mmCIF file of C-alpha atoms in Angstrom:
data_model
loop_
_atom_site.group_PDB
_atom_site.id
_atom_site.type_symbol
_atom_site.label_atom_id
_atom_site.label_comp_id
_atom_site.label_asym_id
_atom_site.label_seq_id
_atom_site.Cartn_x
_atom_site.Cartn_y
_atom_site.Cartn_z
ATOM 1 C CA MET A 1 25.771 9.852 13.329
ATOM 2 C CA GLY A 2 22.168 9.857 12.168
ATOM 3 C CA ALA A 3 19.828 7.204 10.871
ATOM 4 C CA ILE A 4 20.279 4.906 7.908
ATOM 5 C CA ILE A 5 17.874 6.231 5.275
ATOM 6 C CA ILE A 6 15.889 3.353 3.802
ATOM 7 C CA ASP A 7 15.857 3.645 0.026
ATOM 8 C CA GLY A 8 12.395 2.359 -0.830
ATOM 9 C CA LYS A 9 12.890 3.233 -4.478
ATOM 10 C CA GLN A 10 15.946 1.003 -4.798
ATOM 11 C CA ILE A 11 14.327 -1.913 -2.963
ATOM 12 C CA ALA A 12 11.167 -1.549 -5.054
ATOM 13 C CA GLU A 13 13.186 -1.545 -8.298
ATOM 14 C CA ARG A 14 14.814 -4.819 -7.284
ATOM 15 C CA ILE A 15 11.424 -6.392 -6.587
ATOM 16 C CA ARG A 16 9.926 -5.050 -9.807
ATOM 17 C CA SER A 17 12.838 -6.464 -11.808
ATOM 18 C CA SER A 18 12.120 -9.916 -10.372
ATOM 19 C CA ILE A 19 8.396 -9.484 -11.137
ATOM 20 C CA ALA A 20 9.228 -8.586 -14.766
ATOM 21 C CA GLU A 21 11.270 -11.784 -15.114
ATOM 22 C CA LYS A 22 8.440 -13.919 -13.730
ATOM 23 C CA THR A 23 5.946 -12.105 -15.965
ATOM 24 C CA ALA A 24 8.047 -12.989 -19.006
ATOM 25 C CA VAL A 25 7.910 -16.659 -18.017
ATOM 26 C CA LEU A 26 4.134 -16.524 -17.607
ATOM 27 C CA LYS A 27 3.783 -14.914 -21.028
ATOM 28 C CA GLN A 28 5.758 -17.796 -22.549
ATOM 29 C CA ASN A 29 3.044 -20.038 -21.085
ATOM 30 C CA GLY A 30 0.318 -17.994 -22.745
ATOM 31 C CA ILE A 31 -0.734 -15.879 -19.757
ATOM 32 C CA THR A 32 -0.179 -12.114 -19.729
ATOM 33 C CA PRO A 33 -0.842 -10.654 -16.275
ATOM 34 C CA CYS A 34 -3.461 -7.941 -16.691
ATOM 35 C CA LEU A 35 -4.601 -5.199 -14.337
ATOM 36 C CA ALA A 36 -7.611 -2.938 -14.796
ATOM 37 C CA VAL A 37 -7.293 0.321 -12.873
ATOM 38 C CA ILE A 38 -10.526 2.317 -12.767
ATOM 39 C CA LEU A 39 -10.319 6.056 -12.155
ATOM 40 C CA VAL A 40 -13.525 8.042 -11.679
ATOM 41 C CA GLY A 41 -13.140 11.823 -11.931
ATOM 42 C CA ASP A 42 -10.115 14.070 -12.253
ATOM 43 C CA ASN A 43 -8.599 14.288 -8.762
ATOM 44 C CA PRO A 44 -4.988 15.409 -9.451
ATOM 45 C CA ALA A 45 -3.471 13.137 -6.785
ATOM 46 C CA SER A 46 -5.460 10.144 -8.073
ATOM 47 C CA ILE A 47 -4.402 10.843 -11.665
ATOM 48 C CA SER A 48 -0.775 10.918 -10.507
ATOM 49 C CA TYR A 49 -1.144 7.615 -8.639
ATOM 50 C CA VAL A 50 -2.848 5.909 -11.592
ATOM 51 C CA THR A 51 -0.173 7.153 -13.996
ATOM 52 C CA GLY A 52 2.477 5.654 -11.725
ATOM 53 C CA LYS A 53 0.687 2.315 -11.735
ATOM 54 C CA GLN A 54 0.379 2.356 -15.525
ATOM 55 C CA LYS A 55 4.107 3.014 -15.891
ATOM 56 C CA ALA A 56 4.830 0.102 -13.546
ATOM 57 C CA LEU A 57 2.592 -2.208 -15.585
ATOM 58 C CA ALA A 58 4.424 -1.264 -18.788
ATOM 59 C CA ALA A 59 7.828 -1.787 -17.165
ATOM 60 C CA ALA A 60 6.788 -5.226 -15.912
ATOM 61 C CA GLY A 61 5.457 -6.278 -19.312
ATOM 62 C CA MET A 62 1.922 -6.603 -17.990
ATOM 63 C CA ALA A 63 -1.275 -5.704 -19.812
ATOM 64 C CA ASP A 64 -2.956 -2.435 -18.879
ATOM 65 C CA ARG A 65 -6.759 -2.334 -19.042
ATOM 66 C CA SER A 66 -7.127 0.972 -17.229
ATOM 67 C CA VAL A 67 -10.409 2.851 -17.580
ATOM 68 C CA ARG A 68 -10.928 6.569 -16.898
ATOM 69 C CA LEU A 69 -14.512 7.629 -16.250
ATOM 70 C CA PRO A 70 -15.991 11.116 -15.823
ATOM 71 C CA ALA A 71 -16.820 12.332 -12.294
ATOM 72 C CA GLU A 72 -20.548 12.187 -13.036
ATOM 73 C CA THR A 73 -20.426 8.422 -13.745
ATOM 74 C CA THR A 74 -23.264 6.755 -11.840
ATOM 75 C CA GLU A 75 -22.733 4.119 -9.185
ATOM 76 C CA ALA A 76 -24.758 1.658 -11.286
ATOM 77 C CA ALA A 77 -22.527 2.229 -14.329
ATOM 78 C CA LEU A 78 -19.374 1.669 -12.265
ATOM 79 C CA LEU A 79 -20.763 -1.520 -10.721
ATOM 80 C CA ASP A 80 -21.726 -2.759 -14.199
ATOM 81 C CA LEU A 81 -18.166 -2.186 -15.424
ATOM 82 C CA ILE A 82 -16.769 -4.115 -12.452
ATOM 83 C CA ARG A 83 -19.125 -7.028 -13.179
ATOM 84 C CA LYS A 84 -17.862 -7.158 -16.770
ATOM 85 C CA LEU A 85 -14.233 -7.121 -15.640
ATOM 86 C CA ASN A 86 -14.973 -9.835 -13.058
ATOM 87 C CA ALA A 87 -16.307 -12.021 -15.882
ATOM 88 C CA ASP A 88 -13.376 -11.353 -18.235
ATOM 89 C CA PRO A 89 -10.815 -14.189 -17.861
ATOM 90 C CA SER A 90 -8.073 -12.071 -19.451
ATOM 91 C CA VAL A 91 -8.256 -9.579 -16.555
ATOM 92 C CA HIS A 92 -6.472 -10.840 -13.436
ATOM 93 C CA GLY A 93 -6.667 -7.810 -11.171
ATOM 94 C CA ILE A 94 -9.146 -4.984 -10.628
ATOM 95 C CA LEU A 95 -8.335 -1.814 -8.699
ATOM 96 C CA VAL A 96 -10.709 1.103 -8.211
ATOM 97 C CA GLN A 97 -8.735 4.229 -7.336
ATOM 98 C CA LEU A 98 -9.987 5.840 -4.139
ATOM 99 C CA PRO A 99 -11.415 8.236 -3.143
ATOM 100 C CA LEU A 100 -14.527 8.059 -5.300
ATOM 101 C CA PRO A 101 -16.956 10.932 -5.952
ATOM 102 C CA GLU A 102 -19.359 11.441 -3.042
ATOM 103 C CA HIS A 103 -22.386 10.025 -4.873
ATOM 104 C CA ILE A 104 -20.724 6.589 -5.159
ATOM 105 C CA ASN A 105 -20.668 4.216 -2.171
ATOM 106 C CA GLU A 106 -17.097 2.975 -1.754
ATOM 107 C CA ASP A 107 -18.158 -0.075 0.277
ATOM 108 C CA LYS A 108 -20.524 -1.232 -2.480
ATOM 109 C CA VAL A 109 -17.760 -0.857 -5.052
ATOM 110 C CA ILE A 110 -15.179 -2.783 -3.005
ATOM 111 C CA MET A 111 -17.733 -5.533 -2.295
ATOM 112 C CA ALA A 112 -18.482 -5.837 -6.018
ATOM 113 C CA ILE A 113 -14.911 -6.813 -6.948
ATOM 114 C CA ASP A 114 -14.259 -10.554 -7.216
ATOM 115 C CA PRO A 115 -11.997 -11.383 -4.203
ATOM 116 C CA ALA A 116 -9.782 -13.399 -6.563
ATOM 117 C CA LYS A 117 -9.143 -10.178 -8.532
ATOM 118 C CA ASP A 118 -9.000 -7.826 -5.533
ATOM 119 C CA VAL A 119 -5.304 -6.949 -5.836
ATOM 120 C CA ASP A 120 -5.756 -4.023 -3.426
ATOM 121 C CA GLY A 121 -6.629 -6.534 -0.696
ATOM 122 C CA PHE A 122 -9.613 -4.483 0.502
ATOM 123 C CA HIS A 123 -12.479 -6.959 -0.027
ATOM 124 C CA PRO A 124 -13.853 -8.369 3.272
ATOM 125 C CA VAL A 125 -12.930 -11.900 2.139
ATOM 126 C CA ASN A 126 -9.279 -10.931 1.776
ATOM 127 C CA THR A 127 -9.408 -8.854 4.960
ATOM 128 C CA GLY A 128 -10.888 -11.788 6.863
ATOM 129 C CA ASN A 129 -8.214 -14.142 5.546
ATOM 130 C CA LEU A 130 -5.547 -11.642 6.617
ATOM 131 C CA VAL A 131 -6.987 -11.576 10.151
ATOM 132 C CA ILE A 132 -6.971 -15.367 10.573
ATOM 133 C CA GLY A 133 -3.665 -15.850 8.785
ATOM 134 C CA ARG A 134 -4.878 -17.588 5.635
ATOM 135 C CA LYS A 135 -3.350 -16.909 2.239
ATOM 136 C CA SER A 136 -4.829 -13.807 0.664
ATOM 137 C CA PHE A 137 -3.951 -10.669 -1.245
ATOM 138 C CA LEU A 138 -2.253 -8.414 1.287
ATOM 139 C CA PRO A 139 -2.959 -4.668 1.165
ATOM 140 C CA CYS A 140 -0.102 -3.156 -0.807
ATOM 141 C CA THR A 141 1.181 -0.479 1.574
ATOM 142 C CA PRO A 142 1.255 -2.675 4.723
ATOM 143 C CA HIS A 143 2.905 -5.471 2.748
ATOM 144 C CA GLY A 144 5.438 -2.995 1.370
ATOM 145 C CA ILE A 145 6.277 -1.828 4.899
ATOM 146 C CA LEU A 146 7.014 -5.382 6.021
ATOM 147 C CA VAL A 147 9.244 -5.973 3.006
ATOM 148 C CA LEU A 148 11.120 -2.733 3.778
ATOM 149 C CA LEU A 149 11.732 -3.906 7.344
ATOM 150 C CA LYS A 150 12.993 -7.288 6.176
ATOM 151 C CA GLU A 151 15.157 -5.949 3.334
ATOM 152 C CA SER A 152 16.712 -3.362 5.663
ATOM 153 C CA GLY A 153 17.640 -6.006 8.229
ATOM 154 C CA ILE A 154 15.426 -4.493 10.932
ATOM 155 C CA ARG A 155 14.736 -7.061 13.640
ATOM 156 C CA THR A 156 11.047 -7.626 14.305
ATOM 157 C CA ASP A 157 11.156 -10.740 16.512
ATOM 158 C CA GLY A 158 10.197 -9.597 19.991
ATOM 159 C CA ALA A 159 10.188 -5.920 18.975
ATOM 160 C CA TYR A 160 7.647 -3.439 20.305
ATOM 161 C CA ALA A 161 5.916 -1.782 17.377
ATOM 162 C CA VAL A 162 3.689 1.287 17.637
ATOM 163 C CA VAL A 163 1.363 2.183 14.755
ATOM 164 C CA ILE A 164 -0.096 5.692 14.616
ATOM 165 C CA GLY A 165 -3.319 5.441 12.614
ATOM 166 C CA ARG A 166 -6.166 2.933 12.463
ATOM 167 C CA SER A 167 -7.297 3.101 8.833
ATOM 168 C CA ASN A 168 -8.487 -0.013 7.026
ATOM 169 C CA ILE A 169 -5.894 0.692 4.331
ATOM 170 C CA VAL A 170 -2.732 0.887 6.466
ATOM 171 C CA GLY A 171 -3.049 1.097 10.244
ATOM 172 C CA LYS A 172 -5.192 -1.921 11.036
ATOM 173 C CA PRO A 173 -3.686 -4.357 8.500
ATOM 174 C CA VAL A 174 -0.047 -3.501 9.261
ATOM 175 C CA ALA A 175 -0.724 -3.982 12.976
ATOM 176 C CA LEU A 176 -2.289 -7.380 12.315
ATOM 177 C CA LEU A 177 0.555 -8.467 10.047
ATOM 178 C CA LEU A 178 3.207 -7.466 12.588
ATOM 179 C CA THR A 179 1.608 -9.799 15.150
ATOM 180 C CA ARG A 180 1.992 -12.816 12.854
ATOM 181 C CA ARG A 181 4.497 -15.391 14.058
ATOM 182 C CA GLU A 182 6.944 -14.661 11.247
ATOM 183 C CA TYR A 183 7.270 -11.061 12.503
ATOM 184 C CA ASN A 184 6.451 -11.694 16.162
ATOM 185 C CA CYS A 185 6.009 -8.076 17.268
ATOM 186 C CA THR A 186 4.046 -6.781 20.212
ATOM 187 C CA VAL A 187 1.886 -4.024 18.749
ATOM 188 C CA THR A 188 0.077 -0.959 20.043
ATOM 189 C CA VAL A 189 -2.237 1.008 17.730
ATOM 190 C CA CYS A 190 -2.576 4.721 18.525
ATOM 191 C CA HIS A 191 -5.148 7.131 17.105
ATOM 192 C CA THR A 192 -6.916 10.432 17.755
ATOM 193 C CA GLY A 193 -8.379 9.065 20.993
ATOM 194 C CA THR A 194 -5.013 8.002 22.402
ATOM 195 C CA LYS A 195 -3.917 9.782 25.568
ATOM 196 C CA ASN A 196 -0.225 10.492 26.204
ATOM 197 C CA LEU A 197 0.746 9.598 22.636
ATOM 198 C CA SER A 198 4.370 10.653 23.091
ATOM 199 C CA ALA A 199 4.790 8.423 26.140
ATOM 200 C CA ILE A 200 3.740 5.427 24.019
ATOM 201 C CA THR A 201 5.722 6.256 20.871
ATOM 202 C CA ARG A 202 8.912 6.798 22.903
ATOM 203 C CA GLN A 203 8.810 3.106 23.833
ATOM 204 C CA ALA A 204 8.628 1.862 20.243
ATOM 205 C CA ASP A 205 11.446 -0.136 18.668
ATOM 206 C CA ILE A 206 9.534 0.225 15.395
ATOM 207 C CA LEU A 207 7.367 3.316 14.893
ATOM 208 C CA ILE A 208 4.985 3.394 11.927
ATOM 209 C CA ALA A 209 3.390 6.786 11.289
ATOM 210 C CA ALA A 210 0.233 6.487 9.191
ATOM 211 C CA ALA A 211 -1.995 9.247 10.512
ATOM 212 C CA GLY A 212 -2.037 11.608 7.527
ATOM 213 C CA HIS A 213 -0.995 14.628 9.605
ATOM 214 C CA PRO A 214 2.170 16.244 8.267
ATOM 215 C CA LEU A 215 5.191 16.486 10.582
ATOM 216 C CA MET A 216 3.239 15.320 13.647
ATOM 217 C CA VAL A 217 6.003 12.958 14.809
ATOM 218 C CA THR A 218 8.743 15.075 16.335
ATOM 219 C CA ALA A 219 12.152 14.072 17.667
ATOM 220 C CA ASP A 220 10.991 14.043 21.287
ATOM 221 C CA MET A 221 8.424 11.361 20.401
ATOM 222 C CA VAL A 222 11.022 8.866 19.170
ATOM 223 C CA LYS A 223 13.099 6.373 21.145
ATOM 224 C CA PRO A 224 16.823 6.667 20.335
ATOM 225 C CA GLY A 225 17.724 3.902 17.887
ATOM 226 C CA ALA A 226 14.147 3.210 16.770
ATOM 227 C CA ALA A 227 13.233 2.305 13.188
ATOM 228 C CA VAL A 228 10.778 4.903 11.870
ATOM 229 C CA ILE A 229 8.525 4.162 8.900
ATOM 230 C CA ASP A 230 6.719 7.210 7.513
ATOM 231 C CA VAL A 231 3.579 6.350 5.548
ATOM 232 C CA GLY A 232 2.119 9.846 5.424
ATOM 233 C CA VAL A 233 2.067 11.880 2.214
ATOM 234 C CA SER A 234 0.658 15.406 2.371
ATOM 235 C CA ARG A 235 0.817 18.143 -0.253
ATOM 236 C CA ILE A 236 2.061 21.364 1.322
ATOM 237 C CA PRO A 237 1.560 24.588 -0.691
ATOM 238 C CA ASP A 238 4.961 25.846 -1.862
ATOM 239 C CA ALA A 239 5.239 28.766 -4.270
ATOM 240 C CA SER A 240 8.906 27.960 -4.905
ATOM 241 C CA LYS A 241 7.979 24.680 -6.587
ATOM 242 C CA LYS A 242 6.820 24.400 -10.188
ATOM 243 C CA SER A 243 3.993 22.120 -9.037
ATOM 244 C CA GLY A 244 2.931 24.657 -6.404
ATOM 245 C CA PHE A 245 3.482 22.204 -3.554
ATOM 246 C CA HIS A 246 6.006 19.933 -1.874
ATOM 247 C CA LEU A 247 5.416 16.565 -0.239
ATOM 248 C CA ALA A 248 5.727 16.036 3.495
ATOM 249 C CA GLY A 249 5.364 12.921 5.600
ATOM 250 C CA ASP A 250 3.919 12.442 9.070
ATOM 251 C CA VAL A 251 7.463 12.571 10.496
ATOM 252 C CA ASP A 252 9.697 15.598 10.997
ATOM 253 C CA PHE A 253 12.397 13.906 8.925
ATOM 254 C CA GLY A 254 15.216 16.391 9.527
ATOM 255 C CA ALA A 255 14.994 16.155 13.307
ATOM 256 C CA VAL A 256 13.983 12.507 13.701
ATOM 257 C CA LYS A 257 16.781 11.158 11.487
ATOM 258 C CA GLU A 258 19.239 12.361 14.143
ATOM 259 C CA ILE A 259 17.512 10.158 16.751
ATOM 260 C CA ALA A 260 16.415 7.036 14.852
ATOM 261 C CA SER A 261 18.577 4.155 13.599
ATOM 262 C CA PHE A 262 16.522 3.719 10.396
ATOM 263 C CA ILE A 263 14.057 6.061 8.706
ATOM 264 C CA THR A 264 12.104 6.211 5.450
ATOM 265 C CA PRO A 265 12.041 9.463 3.483
ATOM 266 C CA VAL A 266 9.025 11.090 1.826
ATOM 267 C CA PRO A 267 9.006 10.727 -1.102
ATOM 268 C CA GLY A 268 11.123 7.682 -1.933
ATOM 269 C CA GLY A 269 10.333 5.466 1.045
ATOM 270 C CA VAL A 270 7.067 3.574 1.399
ATOM 271 C CA GLY A 271 5.448 4.947 -1.795
ATOM 272 C CA PRO A 272 7.478 2.977 -4.354
ATOM 273 C CA MET A 273 6.899 -0.201 -2.328
ATOM 274 C CA THR A 274 3.131 0.190 -2.566
ATOM 275 C CA ILE A 275 3.253 0.000 -6.360
ATOM 276 C CA ALA A 276 5.769 -2.877 -6.280
ATOM 277 C CA MET A 277 3.420 -4.893 -4.068
ATOM 278 C CA LEU A 278 0.515 -4.112 -6.399
ATOM 279 C CA MET A 279 2.539 -5.610 -9.261
ATOM 280 C CA GLN A 280 3.323 -8.607 -7.016
ATOM 281 C CA ASN A 281 -0.384 -9.176 -6.291
ATOM 282 C CA THR A 282 -1.238 -8.882 -9.995
ATOM 283 C CA LEU A 283 1.447 -11.432 -10.824
ATOM 284 C CA GLU A 284 0.121 -13.824 -8.163
ATOM 285 C CA ALA A 285 -3.429 -13.394 -9.463
ATOM 286 C CA ALA A 286 -2.230 -14.401 -12.931
ATOM 287 C CA GLU A 287 -0.127 -17.290 -11.592
ATOM 288 C CA SER A 288 -3.182 -18.666 -9.804
ATOM 289 C CA ARG A 289 -4.732 -19.244 -13.242
ATOM 290 C CA MET A 290 -2.061 -21.889 -13.801
ATOM 291 C CA ASP A 291 -2.951 -23.503 -10.462
ATOM 292 C CA PRO A 292 -6.160 -25.586 -10.693
ATOM 293 C CA ALA A 293 -6.732 -25.023 -6.968
ATOM 294 C CA GLY A 294 -6.852 -21.250 -7.531
ATOM 295 C CA LYS A 295 -5.855 -18.789 -4.849
#
């Protein structure tokens, strides 16, 4: 019969439509949600991601304060720009597109962003609040995954979830979120040091692949009827494509979809949700300006 393919693009469009409506209401009250996306250098993948975010801002009716800087921009100049954006009350969210050129310290840059404008959810203040369950900006991809599970009707209460990958961007935060009472999963995090990976993944009711290794999750690693969420996006050289490459996830989609009950495709699965959640965080950052208590 095969798995139900989760249409992340359709779910994201529904969320973004709701965000656009709420943005229109805010604008009637004199507040235009504004995001500043900073891109340093000319990494093709980063340019593509930033362009996607700019299109989403326009569609939502939000203000776009994006800044593109040359690769040789100094760390001091970037930090100075962030300080100015922190101090600008018309800017509600600040996102620095990663990765940065090697001469710039990513940790210093993330730490420099005002936590109240950290719509990526990477600042240690927001990360700490996530860990202890306080309100905070949630990292966009993990949050998007949880919304996909909910919108697809995938039961999390009491489920055994396995996360492949321990990055600060996806693996760790999604594992922490799944343990929250509202999701109530039992979670195992696997990584390059995990022994007998297949034996663990075959037990998962929910399998989240976020390792960044194309096609590593094969059909024999998946429990029949599991929900499989593929976070990986790798560019595979492909002379038959105009772009010179095709995208592949961490999951062998063709084989695994015959085993799983639900599966996300690449592209069109988790990716669109990441941008939708970024718009959601930007909206919430702007809404907090109407709340005297702040965020």
